The first five atom37 places (N, CA, C, CB, O) and aatype in JSON, in Angstrom:
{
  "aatype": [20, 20, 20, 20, 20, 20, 20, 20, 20, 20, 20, 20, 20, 20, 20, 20, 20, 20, 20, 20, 20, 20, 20, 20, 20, 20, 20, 20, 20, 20, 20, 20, 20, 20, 20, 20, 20, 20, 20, 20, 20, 20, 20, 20, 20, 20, 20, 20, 20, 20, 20, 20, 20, 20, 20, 20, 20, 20, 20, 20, 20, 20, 20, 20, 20, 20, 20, 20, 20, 20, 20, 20, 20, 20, 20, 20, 20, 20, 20, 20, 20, 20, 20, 20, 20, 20, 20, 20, 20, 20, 20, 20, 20, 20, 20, 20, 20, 20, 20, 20, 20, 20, 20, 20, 20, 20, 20, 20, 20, 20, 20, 20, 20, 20, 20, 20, 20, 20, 20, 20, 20, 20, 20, 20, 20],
  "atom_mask": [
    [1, 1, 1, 1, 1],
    [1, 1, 1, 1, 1],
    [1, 1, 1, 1, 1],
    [1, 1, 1, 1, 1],
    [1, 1, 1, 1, 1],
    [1, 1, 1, 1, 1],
    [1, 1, 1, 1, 1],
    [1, 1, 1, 1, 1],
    [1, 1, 1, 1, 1],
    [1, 1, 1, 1, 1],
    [1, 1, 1, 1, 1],
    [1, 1, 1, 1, 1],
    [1, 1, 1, 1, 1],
    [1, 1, 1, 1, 1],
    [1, 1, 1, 1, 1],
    [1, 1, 1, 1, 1],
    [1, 1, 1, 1, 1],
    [1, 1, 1, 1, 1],
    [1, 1, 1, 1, 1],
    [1, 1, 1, 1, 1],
    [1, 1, 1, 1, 1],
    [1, 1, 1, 1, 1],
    [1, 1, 1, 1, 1],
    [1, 1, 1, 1, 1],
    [1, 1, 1, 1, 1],
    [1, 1, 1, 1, 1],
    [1, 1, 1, 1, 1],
    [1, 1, 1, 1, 1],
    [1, 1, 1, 1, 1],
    [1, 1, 1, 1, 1],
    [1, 1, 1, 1, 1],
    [1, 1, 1, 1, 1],
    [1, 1, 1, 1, 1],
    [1, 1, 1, 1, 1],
    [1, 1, 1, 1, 1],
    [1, 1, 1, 1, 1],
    [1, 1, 1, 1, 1],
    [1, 1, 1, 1, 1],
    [1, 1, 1, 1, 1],
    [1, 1, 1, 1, 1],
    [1, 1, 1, 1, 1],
    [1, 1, 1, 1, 1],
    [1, 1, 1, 1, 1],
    [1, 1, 1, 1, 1],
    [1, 1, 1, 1, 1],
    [1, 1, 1, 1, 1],
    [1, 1, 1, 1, 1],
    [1, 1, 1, 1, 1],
    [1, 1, 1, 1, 1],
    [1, 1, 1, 1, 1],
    [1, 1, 1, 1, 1],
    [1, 1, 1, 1, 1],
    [1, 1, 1, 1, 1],
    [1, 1, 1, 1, 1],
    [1, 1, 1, 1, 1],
    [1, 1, 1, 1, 1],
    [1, 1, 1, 1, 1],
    [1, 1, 1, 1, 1],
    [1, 1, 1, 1, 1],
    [1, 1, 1, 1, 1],
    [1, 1, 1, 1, 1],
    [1, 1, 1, 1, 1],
    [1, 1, 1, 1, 1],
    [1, 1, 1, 1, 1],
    [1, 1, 1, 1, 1],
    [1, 1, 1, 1, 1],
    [1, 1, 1, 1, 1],
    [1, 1, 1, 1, 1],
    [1, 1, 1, 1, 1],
    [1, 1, 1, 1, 1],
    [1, 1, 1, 1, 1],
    [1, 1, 1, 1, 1],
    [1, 1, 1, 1, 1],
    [1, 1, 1, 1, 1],
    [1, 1, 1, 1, 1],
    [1, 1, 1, 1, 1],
    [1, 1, 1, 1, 1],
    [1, 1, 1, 1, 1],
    [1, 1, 1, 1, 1],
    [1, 1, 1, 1, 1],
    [1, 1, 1, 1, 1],
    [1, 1, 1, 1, 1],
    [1, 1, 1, 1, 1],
    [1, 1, 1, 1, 1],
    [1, 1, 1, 1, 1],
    [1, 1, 1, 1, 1],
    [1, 1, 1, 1, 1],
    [1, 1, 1, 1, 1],
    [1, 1, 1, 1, 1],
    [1, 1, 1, 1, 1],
    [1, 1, 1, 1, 1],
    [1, 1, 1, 1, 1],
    [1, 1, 1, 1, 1],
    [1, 1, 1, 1, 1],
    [1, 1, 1, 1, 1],
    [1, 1, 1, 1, 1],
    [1, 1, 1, 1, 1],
    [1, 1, 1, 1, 1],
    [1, 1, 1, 1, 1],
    [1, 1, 1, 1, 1],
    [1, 1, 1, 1, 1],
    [1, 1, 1, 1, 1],
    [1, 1, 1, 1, 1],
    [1, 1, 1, 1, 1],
    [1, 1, 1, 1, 1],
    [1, 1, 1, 1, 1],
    [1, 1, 1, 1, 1],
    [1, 1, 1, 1, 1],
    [1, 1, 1, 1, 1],
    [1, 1, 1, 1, 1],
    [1, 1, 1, 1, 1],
    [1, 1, 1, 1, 1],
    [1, 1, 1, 1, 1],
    [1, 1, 1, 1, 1],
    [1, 1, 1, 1, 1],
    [1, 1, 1, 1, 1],
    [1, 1, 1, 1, 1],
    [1, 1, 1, 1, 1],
    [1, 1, 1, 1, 1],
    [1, 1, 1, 1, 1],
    [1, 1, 1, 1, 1],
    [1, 1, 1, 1, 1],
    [1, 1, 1, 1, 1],
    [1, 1, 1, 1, 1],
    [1, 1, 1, 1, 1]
  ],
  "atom_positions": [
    [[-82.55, 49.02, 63.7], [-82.22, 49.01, 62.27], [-82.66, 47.71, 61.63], [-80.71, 49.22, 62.06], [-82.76, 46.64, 62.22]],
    [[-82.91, 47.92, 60.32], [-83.46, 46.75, 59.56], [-82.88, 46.44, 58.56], [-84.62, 46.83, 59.18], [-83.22, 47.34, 57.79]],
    [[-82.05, 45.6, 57.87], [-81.33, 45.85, 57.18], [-82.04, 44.83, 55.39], [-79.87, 45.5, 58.09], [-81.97, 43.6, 55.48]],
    [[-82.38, 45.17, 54.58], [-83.61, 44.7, 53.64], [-82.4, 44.37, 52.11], [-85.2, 46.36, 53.37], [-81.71, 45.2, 51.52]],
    [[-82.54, 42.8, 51.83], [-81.69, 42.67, 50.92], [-82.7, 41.93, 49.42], [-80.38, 41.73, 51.64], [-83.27, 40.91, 49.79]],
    [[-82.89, 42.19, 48.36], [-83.69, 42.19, 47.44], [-82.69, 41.27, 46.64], [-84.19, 43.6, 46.92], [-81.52, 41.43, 46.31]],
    [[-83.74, 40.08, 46.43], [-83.12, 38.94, 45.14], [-84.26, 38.39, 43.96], [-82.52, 37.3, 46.01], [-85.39, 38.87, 43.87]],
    [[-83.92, 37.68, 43.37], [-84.89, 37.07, 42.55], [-85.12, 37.88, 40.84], [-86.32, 37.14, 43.54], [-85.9, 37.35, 40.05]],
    [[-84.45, 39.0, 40.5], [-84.92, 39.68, 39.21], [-84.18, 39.37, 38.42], [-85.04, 41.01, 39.11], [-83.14, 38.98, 38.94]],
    [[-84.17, 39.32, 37.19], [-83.31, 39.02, 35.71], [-84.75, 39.27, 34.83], [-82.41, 37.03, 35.48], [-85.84, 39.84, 34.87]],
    [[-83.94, 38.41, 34.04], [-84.55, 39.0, 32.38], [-85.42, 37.7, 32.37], [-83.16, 39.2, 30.7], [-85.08, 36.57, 32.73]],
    [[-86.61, 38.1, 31.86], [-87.73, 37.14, 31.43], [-88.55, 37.48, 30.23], [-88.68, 36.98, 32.52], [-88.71, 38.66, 29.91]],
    [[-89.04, 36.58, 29.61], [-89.89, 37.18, 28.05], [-90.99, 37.38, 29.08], [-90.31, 35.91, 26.32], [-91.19, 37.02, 30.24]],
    [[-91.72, 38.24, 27.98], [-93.39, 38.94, 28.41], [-94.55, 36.97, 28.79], [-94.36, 40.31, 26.06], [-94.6, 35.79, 28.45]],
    [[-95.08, 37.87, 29.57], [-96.35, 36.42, 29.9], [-95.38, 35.26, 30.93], [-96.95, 35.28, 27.84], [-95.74, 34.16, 31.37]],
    [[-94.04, 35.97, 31.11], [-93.52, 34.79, 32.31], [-93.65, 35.3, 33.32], [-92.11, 34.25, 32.39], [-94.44, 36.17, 33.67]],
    [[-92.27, 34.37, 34.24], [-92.9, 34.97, 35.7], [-91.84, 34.98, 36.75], [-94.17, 34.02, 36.34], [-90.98, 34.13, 36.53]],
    [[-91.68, 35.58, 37.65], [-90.67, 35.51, 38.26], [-91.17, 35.72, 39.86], [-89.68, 36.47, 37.63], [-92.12, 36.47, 40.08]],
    [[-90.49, 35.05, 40.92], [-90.5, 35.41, 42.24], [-89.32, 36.46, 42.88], [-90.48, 34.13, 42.91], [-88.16, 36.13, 42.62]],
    [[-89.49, 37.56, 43.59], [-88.97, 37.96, 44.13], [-88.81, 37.79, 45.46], [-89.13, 38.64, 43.8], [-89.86, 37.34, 45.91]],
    [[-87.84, 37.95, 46.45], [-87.24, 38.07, 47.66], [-86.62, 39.17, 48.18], [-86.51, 37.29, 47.73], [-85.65, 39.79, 47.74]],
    [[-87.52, 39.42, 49.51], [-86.68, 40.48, 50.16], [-86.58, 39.88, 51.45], [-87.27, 42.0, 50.19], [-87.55, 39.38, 52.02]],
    [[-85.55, 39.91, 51.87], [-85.2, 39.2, 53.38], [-84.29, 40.54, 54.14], [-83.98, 37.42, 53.17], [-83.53, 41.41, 53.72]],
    [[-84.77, 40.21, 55.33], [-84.58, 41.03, 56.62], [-83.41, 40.4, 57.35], [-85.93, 41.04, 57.6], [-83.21, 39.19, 57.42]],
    [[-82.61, 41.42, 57.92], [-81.72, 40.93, 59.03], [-81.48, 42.27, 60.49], [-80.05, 40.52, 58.12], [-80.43, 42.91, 60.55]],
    [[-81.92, 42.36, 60.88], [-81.77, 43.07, 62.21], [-82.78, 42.88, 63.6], [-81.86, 44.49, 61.8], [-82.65, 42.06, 64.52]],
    [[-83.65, 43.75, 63.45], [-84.22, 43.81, 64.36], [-85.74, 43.12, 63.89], [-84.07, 45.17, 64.86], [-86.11, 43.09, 62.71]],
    [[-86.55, 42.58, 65.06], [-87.48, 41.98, 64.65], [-88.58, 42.44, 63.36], [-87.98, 41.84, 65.76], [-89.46, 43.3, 63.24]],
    [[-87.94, 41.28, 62.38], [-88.84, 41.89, 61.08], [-90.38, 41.57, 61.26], [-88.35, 41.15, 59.53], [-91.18, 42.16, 60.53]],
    [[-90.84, 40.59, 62.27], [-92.46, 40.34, 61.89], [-92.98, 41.76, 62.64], [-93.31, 38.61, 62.67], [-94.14, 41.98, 62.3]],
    [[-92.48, 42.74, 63.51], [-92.98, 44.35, 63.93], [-93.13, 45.03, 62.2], [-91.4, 45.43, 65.16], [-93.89, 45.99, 62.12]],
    [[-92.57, 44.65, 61.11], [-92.39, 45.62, 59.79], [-93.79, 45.52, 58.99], [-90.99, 45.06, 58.69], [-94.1, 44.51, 58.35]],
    [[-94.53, 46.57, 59.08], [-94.88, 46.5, 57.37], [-94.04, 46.66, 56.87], [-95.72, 47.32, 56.66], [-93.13, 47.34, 57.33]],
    [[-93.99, 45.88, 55.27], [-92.88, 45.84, 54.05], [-93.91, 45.92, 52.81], [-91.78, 44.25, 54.01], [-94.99, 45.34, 52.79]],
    [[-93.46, 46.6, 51.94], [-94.26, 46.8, 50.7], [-92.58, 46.79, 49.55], [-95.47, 48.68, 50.81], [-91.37, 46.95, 49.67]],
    [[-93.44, 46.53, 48.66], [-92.39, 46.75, 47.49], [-92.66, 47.6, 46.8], [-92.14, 45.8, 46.65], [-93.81, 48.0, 46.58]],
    [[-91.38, 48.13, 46.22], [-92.12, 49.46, 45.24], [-91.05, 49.45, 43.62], [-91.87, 51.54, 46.39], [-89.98, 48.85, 43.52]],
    [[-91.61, 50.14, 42.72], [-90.28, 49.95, 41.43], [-90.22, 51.18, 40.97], [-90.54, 48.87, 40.0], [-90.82, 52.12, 41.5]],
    [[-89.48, 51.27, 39.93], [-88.72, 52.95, 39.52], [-87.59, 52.55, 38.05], [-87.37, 53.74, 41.36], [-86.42, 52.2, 37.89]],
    [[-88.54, 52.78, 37.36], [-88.0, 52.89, 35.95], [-87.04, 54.04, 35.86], [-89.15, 53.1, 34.89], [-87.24, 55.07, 36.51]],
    [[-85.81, 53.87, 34.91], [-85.03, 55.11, 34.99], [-86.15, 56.58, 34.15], [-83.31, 54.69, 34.03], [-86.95, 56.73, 33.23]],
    [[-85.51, 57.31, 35.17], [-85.82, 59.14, 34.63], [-87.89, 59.24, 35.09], [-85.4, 59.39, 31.88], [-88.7, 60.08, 34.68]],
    [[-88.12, 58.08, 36.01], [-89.45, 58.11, 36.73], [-89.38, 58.04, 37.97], [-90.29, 57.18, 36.42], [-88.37, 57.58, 38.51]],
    [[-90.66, 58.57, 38.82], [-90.66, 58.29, 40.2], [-91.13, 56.83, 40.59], [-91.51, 59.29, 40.87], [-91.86, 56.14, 39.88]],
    [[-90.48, 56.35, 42.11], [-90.71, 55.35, 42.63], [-92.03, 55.46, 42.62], [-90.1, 55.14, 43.73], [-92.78, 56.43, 42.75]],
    [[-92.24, 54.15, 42.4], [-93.63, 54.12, 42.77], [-94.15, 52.6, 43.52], [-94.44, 54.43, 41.35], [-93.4, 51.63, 43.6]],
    [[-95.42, 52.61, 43.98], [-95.89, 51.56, 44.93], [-96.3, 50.36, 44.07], [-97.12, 52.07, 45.85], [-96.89, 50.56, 43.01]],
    [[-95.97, 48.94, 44.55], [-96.31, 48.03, 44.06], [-97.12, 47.13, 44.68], [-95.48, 47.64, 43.71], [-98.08, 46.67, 44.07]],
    [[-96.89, 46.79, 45.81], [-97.29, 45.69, 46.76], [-96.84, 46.37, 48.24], [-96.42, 44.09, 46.38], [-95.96, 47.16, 48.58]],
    [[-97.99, 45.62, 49.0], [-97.63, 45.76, 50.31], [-98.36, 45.24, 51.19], [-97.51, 46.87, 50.63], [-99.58, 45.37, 51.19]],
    [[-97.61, 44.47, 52.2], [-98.54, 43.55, 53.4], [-97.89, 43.72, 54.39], [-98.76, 41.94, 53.29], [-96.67, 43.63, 54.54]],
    [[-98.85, 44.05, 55.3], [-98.66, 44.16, 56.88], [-98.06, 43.36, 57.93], [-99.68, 44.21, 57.33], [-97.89, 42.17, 57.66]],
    [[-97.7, 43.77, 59.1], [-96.73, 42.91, 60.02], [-97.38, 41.21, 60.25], [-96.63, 43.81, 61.7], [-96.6, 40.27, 60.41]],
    [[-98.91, 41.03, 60.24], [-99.73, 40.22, 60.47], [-99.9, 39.25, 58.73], [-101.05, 41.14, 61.16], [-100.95, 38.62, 58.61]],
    [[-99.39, 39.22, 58.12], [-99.2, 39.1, 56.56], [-101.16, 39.23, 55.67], [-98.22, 37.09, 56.28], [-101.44, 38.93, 54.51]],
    [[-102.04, 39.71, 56.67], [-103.14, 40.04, 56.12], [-103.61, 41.28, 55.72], [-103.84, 39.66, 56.72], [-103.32, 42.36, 56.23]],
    [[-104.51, 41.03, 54.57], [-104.99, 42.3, 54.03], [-103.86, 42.82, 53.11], [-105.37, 43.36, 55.2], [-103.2, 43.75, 53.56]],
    [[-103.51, 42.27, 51.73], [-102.04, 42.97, 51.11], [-103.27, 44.17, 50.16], [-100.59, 41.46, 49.73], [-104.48, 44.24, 49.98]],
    [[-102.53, 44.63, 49.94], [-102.52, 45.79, 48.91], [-101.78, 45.48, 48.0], [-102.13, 47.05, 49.31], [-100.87, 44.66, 48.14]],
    [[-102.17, 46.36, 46.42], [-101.68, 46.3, 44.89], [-102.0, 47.51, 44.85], [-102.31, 45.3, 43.7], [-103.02, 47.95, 45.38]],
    [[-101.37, 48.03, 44.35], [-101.25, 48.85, 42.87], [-102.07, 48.31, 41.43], [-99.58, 48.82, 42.45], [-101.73, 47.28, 40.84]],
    [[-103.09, 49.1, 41.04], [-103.95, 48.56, 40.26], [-103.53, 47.49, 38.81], [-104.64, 49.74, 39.93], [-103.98, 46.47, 38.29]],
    [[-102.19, 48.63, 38.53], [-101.33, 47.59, 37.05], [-100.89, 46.41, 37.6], [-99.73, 48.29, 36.25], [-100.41, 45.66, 36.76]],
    [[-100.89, 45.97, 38.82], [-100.58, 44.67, 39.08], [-101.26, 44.01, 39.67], [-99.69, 44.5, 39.52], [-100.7, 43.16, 40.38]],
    [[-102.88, 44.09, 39.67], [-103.48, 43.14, 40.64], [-104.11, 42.17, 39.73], [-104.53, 43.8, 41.68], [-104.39, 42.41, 38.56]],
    [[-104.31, 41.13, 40.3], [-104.24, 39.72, 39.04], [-103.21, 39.29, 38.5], [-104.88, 39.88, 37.78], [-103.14, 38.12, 38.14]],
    [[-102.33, 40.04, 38.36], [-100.98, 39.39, 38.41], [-99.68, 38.78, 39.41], [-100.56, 40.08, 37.88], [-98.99, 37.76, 39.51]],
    [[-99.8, 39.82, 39.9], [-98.43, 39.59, 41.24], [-99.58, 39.58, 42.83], [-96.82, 41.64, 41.3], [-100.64, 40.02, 43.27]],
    [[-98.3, 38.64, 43.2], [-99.06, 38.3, 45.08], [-97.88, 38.6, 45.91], [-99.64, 36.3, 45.6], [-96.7, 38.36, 45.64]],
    [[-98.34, 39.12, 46.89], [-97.28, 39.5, 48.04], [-97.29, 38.4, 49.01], [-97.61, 40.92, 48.86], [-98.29, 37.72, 48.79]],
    [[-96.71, 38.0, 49.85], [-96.71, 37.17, 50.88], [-95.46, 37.35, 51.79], [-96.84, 35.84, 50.37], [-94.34, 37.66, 51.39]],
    [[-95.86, 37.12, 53.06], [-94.63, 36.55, 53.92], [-94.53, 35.46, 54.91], [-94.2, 37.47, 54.62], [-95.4, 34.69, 55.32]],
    [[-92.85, 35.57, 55.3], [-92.77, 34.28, 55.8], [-91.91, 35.33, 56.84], [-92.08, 32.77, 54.82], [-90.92, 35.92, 56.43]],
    [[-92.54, 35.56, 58.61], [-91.99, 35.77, 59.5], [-90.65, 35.14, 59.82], [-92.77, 35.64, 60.21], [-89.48, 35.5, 59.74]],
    [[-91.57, 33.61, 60.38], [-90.01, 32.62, 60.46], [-89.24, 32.62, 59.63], [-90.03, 31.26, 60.52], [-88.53, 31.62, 59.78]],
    [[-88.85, 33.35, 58.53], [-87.65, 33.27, 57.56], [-87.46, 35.09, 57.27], [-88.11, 32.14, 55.89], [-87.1, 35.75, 56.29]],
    [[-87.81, 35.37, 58.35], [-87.85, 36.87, 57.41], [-87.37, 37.56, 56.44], [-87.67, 37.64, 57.84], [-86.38, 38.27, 56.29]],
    [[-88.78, 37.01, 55.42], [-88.89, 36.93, 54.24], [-89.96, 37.35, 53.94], [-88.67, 35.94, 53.81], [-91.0, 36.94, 54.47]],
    [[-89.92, 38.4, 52.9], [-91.51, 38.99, 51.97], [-91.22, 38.4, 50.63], [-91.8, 41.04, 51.73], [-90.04, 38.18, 50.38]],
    [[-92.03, 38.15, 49.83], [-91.88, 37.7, 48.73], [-92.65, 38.31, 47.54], [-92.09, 36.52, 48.89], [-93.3, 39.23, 48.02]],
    [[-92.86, 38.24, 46.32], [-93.39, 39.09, 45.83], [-93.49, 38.4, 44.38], [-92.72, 40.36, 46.07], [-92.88, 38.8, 43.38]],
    [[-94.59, 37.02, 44.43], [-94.94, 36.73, 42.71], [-95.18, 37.27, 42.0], [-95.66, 36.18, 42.27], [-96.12, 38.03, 42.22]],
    [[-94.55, 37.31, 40.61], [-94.77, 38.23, 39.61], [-95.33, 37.39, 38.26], [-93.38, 39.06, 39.36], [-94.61, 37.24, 37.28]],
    [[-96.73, 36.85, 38.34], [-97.0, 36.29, 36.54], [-97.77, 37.1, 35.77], [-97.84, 34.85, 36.32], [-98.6, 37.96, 36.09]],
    [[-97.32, 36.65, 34.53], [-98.33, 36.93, 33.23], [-97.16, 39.03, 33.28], [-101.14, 36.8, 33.87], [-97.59, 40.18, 33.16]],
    [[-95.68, 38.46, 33.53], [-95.3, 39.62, 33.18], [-95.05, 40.52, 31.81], [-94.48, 39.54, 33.68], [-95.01, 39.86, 30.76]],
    [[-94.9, 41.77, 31.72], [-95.42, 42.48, 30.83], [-93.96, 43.24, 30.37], [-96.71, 43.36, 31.41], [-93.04, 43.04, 31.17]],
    [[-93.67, 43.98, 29.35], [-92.55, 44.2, 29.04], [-92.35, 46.34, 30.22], [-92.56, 43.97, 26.85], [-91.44, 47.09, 30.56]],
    [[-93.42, 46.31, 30.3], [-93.53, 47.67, 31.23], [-93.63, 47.51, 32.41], [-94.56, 48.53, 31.02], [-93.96, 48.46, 33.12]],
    [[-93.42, 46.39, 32.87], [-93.13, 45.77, 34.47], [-91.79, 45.88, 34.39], [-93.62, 44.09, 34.92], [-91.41, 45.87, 35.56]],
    [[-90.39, 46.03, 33.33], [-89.34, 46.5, 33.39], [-88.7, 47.66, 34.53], [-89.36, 46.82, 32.27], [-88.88, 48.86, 34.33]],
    [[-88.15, 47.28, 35.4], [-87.75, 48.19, 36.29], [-87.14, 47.69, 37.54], [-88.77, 48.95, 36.56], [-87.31, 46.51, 37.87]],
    [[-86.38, 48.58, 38.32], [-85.47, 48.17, 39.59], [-86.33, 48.28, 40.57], [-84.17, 49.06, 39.94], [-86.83, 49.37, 40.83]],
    [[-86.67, 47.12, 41.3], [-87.76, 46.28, 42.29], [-87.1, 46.85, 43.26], [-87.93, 44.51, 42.38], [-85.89, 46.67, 43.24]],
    [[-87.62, 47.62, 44.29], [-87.08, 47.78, 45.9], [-88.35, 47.5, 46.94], [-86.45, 49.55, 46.23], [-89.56, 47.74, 46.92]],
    [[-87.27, 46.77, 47.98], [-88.14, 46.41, 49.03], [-88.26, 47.57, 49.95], [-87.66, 45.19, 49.73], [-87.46, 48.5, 49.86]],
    [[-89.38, 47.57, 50.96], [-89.32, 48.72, 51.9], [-89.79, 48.37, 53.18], [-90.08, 49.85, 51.44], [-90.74, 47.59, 53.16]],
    [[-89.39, 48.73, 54.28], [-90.3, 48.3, 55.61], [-90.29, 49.69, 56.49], [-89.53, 46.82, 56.63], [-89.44, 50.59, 56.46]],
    [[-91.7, 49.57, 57.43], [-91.82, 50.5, 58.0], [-92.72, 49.85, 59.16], [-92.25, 51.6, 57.17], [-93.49, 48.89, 59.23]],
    [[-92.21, 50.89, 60.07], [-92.91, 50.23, 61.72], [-94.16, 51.57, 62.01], [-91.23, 50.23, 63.53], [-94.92, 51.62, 62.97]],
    [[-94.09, 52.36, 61.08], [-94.92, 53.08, 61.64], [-96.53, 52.47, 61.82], [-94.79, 54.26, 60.88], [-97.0, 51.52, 61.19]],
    [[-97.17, 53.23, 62.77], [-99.12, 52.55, 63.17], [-99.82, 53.31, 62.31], [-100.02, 52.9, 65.01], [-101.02, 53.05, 62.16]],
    [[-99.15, 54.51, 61.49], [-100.07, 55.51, 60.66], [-99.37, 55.5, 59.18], [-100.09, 57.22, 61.39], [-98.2, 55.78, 59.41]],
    [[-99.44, 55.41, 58.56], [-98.5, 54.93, 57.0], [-99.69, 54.74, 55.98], [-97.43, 53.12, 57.11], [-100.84, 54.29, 56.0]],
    [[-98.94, 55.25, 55.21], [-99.68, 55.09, 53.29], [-98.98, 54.57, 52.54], [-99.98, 56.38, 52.33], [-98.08, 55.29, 52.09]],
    [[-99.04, 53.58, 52.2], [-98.46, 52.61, 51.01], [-98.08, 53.21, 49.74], [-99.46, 51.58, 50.6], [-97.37, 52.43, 49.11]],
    [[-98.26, 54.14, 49.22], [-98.14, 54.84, 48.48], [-97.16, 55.91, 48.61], [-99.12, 55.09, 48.31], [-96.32, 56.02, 47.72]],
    [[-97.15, 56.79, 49.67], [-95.45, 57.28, 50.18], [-94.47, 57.17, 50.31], [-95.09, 57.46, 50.8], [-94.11, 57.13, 51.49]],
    [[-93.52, 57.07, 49.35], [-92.15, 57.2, 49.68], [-91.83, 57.04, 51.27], [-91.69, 58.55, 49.16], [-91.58, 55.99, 51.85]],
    [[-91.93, 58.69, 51.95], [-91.86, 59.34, 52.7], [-92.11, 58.13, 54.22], [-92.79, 60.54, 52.26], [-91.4, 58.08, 55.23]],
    [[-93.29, 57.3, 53.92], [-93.53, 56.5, 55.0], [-92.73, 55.64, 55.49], [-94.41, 55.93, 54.85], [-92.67, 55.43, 56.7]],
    [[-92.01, 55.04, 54.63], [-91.31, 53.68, 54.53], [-89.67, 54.47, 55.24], [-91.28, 52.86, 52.49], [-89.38, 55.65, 55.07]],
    [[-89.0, 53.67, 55.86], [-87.93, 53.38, 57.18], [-87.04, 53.1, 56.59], [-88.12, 52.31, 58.26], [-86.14, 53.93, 56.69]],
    [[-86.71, 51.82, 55.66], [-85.97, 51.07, 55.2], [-86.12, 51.04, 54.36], [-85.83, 50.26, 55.47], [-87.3, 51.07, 54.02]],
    [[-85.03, 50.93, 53.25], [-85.04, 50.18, 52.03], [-83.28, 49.59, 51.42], [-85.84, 51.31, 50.9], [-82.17, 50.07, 51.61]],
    [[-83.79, 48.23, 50.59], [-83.43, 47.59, 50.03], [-82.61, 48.75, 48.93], [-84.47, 46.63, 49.75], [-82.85, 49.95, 48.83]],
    [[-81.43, 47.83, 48.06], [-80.66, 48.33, 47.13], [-81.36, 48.0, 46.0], [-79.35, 47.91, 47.14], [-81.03, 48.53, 44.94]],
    [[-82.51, 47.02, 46.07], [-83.22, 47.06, 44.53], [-82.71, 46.1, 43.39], [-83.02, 48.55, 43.89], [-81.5, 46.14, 43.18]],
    [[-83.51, 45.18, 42.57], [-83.42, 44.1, 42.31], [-83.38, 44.04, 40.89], [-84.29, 43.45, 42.9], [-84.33, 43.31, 40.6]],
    [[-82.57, 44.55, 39.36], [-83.54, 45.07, 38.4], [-84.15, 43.64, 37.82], [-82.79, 46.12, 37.18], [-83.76, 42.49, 37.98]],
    [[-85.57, 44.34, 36.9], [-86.26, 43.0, 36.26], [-86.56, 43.57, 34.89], [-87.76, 42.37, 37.1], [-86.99, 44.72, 34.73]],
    [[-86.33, 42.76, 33.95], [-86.01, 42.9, 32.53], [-86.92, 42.05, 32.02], [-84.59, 42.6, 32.08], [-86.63, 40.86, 32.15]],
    [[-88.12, 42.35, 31.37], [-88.79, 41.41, 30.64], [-88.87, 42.11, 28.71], [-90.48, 41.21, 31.58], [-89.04, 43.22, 28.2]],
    [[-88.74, 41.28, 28.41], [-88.59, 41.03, 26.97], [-89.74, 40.94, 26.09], [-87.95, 39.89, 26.81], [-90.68, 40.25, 26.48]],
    [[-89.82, 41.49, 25.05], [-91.5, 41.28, 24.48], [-91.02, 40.31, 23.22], [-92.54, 43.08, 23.82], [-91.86, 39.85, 22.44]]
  ]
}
């Protein structure tokens, strides 16, 4: 079991920036891919970020590339998830996700093992 706790969101005006945190506590988190994903109310989750057990090669979601960076920190197991030059439609409840699977799509719900209770982020225009 993995147990995935999501910090870092509040309210920010448009063009700021915020860091997110998702930290791990169970079983060895550097075995996890972890991706983040968000979900505006009365929409589906959808994929945001995601980097592999090895923290290389991340993936975006196209509305956020140039803006937000994924990273992690094994020894702290910790994923992180910069967010600049935010936008007032980046509004939404941030969840972290991890998955041990060797065959996975970043983009699936369905793939991901774990998840976080979700972080909301409020930006302001």
């Amino acid at each position: 079991q993995v147990q995935l706790v999501e910090s870092g969101g509040g309210l920010v005006q448009a063009e700021g920036s915020l860091r997110l945190s998702c930290a791990a506590s169970g079983r060895t988190f550097s075995s996890y891919h972890v991706a983040w994903f968000r979900q505006i109310p009365g929409k589906e989750r959808e994929f945001v970020s995601g980097i592999v057990r090895s923290g290389t090669t991340p993936d975006y979601a196209e509305f956020v590339k140039g803006r937000f960076t994924i990273s992690r920190d094994n020894a702290k197991n910790t994923v992180y998830l910069q967010m600049n030059n935010l936008k007032p439609e980046d509004t939404a409840v941030y969840y972290c996700a991890a998955t041990g699977r060797g065959a996975f799509t970043w983009t699936y719900v369905g793939d991901m093992d774990y998840w976080g209770k979700g972080t909301l982020v409020t930006v302001s225009s």
